[in-house]
Amino acid sequence: MPNTKSAKKRLRQNIKRRERNRYYTRRMKTEAKKVLEAVAEKNLEAAKEQLKVAMKWIQRAAARGAIHKNEAARRMSRISKAVAQLEKELAAQG
């Protein structure tokens, strides 16, 4: 437990920041999962729409410091790649 006044304040700030970061990371992960679910169902239209939403949340989490910018880039790349792969598969089928 913190003993000094500054340590108590630091604890309060850390708790607030952790809750805020957790909100952004959970929301970001949820939106990314929705993209991957749409890809698994082979629903290209839904995947593309959800991709826009997921990208926005990933960028927002990175901008607020909840995740590192390189992590954001990696996550965006992976979900974009999944959607592009689905589009390629559907185009090849007909």
PDB file of C-alpha atoms in Angstrom, residues 33-47 86 89-90:
ATOM      1  CA  LYS A  33     -13.268 -10.712 -33.698  1.00  0.00           C
ATOM      2  CA  LYS A  34     -16.418  -9.621 -35.521  1.00  0.00           C
ATOM      3  CA  VAL A  35     -14.362  -9.161 -38.698  1.00  0.00           C
ATOM      4  CA  LEU A  36     -12.839 -12.620 -38.366  1.00  0.00           C
ATOM      5  CA  GLU A  37     -16.271 -14.156 -37.699  1.00  0.00           C
ATOM      6  CA  ALA A  38     -17.636 -12.564 -40.875  1.00  0.00           C
ATOM      7  CA  VAL A  39     -14.619 -13.916 -42.777  1.00  0.00           C
ATOM      8  CA  ALA A  40     -15.218 -17.397 -41.320  1.00  0.00           C
ATOM      9  CA  GLU A  41     -18.849 -17.207 -42.473  1.00  0.00           C
ATOM     10  CA  LYS A  42     -17.591 -16.090 -45.905  1.00  0.00           C
ATOM     11  CA  ASN A  43     -19.717 -12.939 -45.741  1.00  0.00           C
ATOM     12  CA  LEU A  44     -17.615 -10.415 -47.667  1.00  0.00           C
ATOM     13  CA  GLU A  45     -19.973  -7.452 -47.350  1.00  0.00           C
ATOM     14  CA  ALA A  46     -20.254  -7.799 -43.575  1.00  0.00           C
ATOM     15  CA  ALA A  47     -16.500  -8.340 -43.279  1.00  0.00           C
ATOM     16  CA  LEU A  86     -11.663 -13.948 -48.497  1.00  0.00           C
ATOM     17  CA  GLU A  89     -11.240 -16.809 -52.659  1.00  0.00           C
ATOM     18  CA  LEU A  90     -14.724 -15.624 -53.581  1.00  0.00           C
TER      19      LEU A  90
END
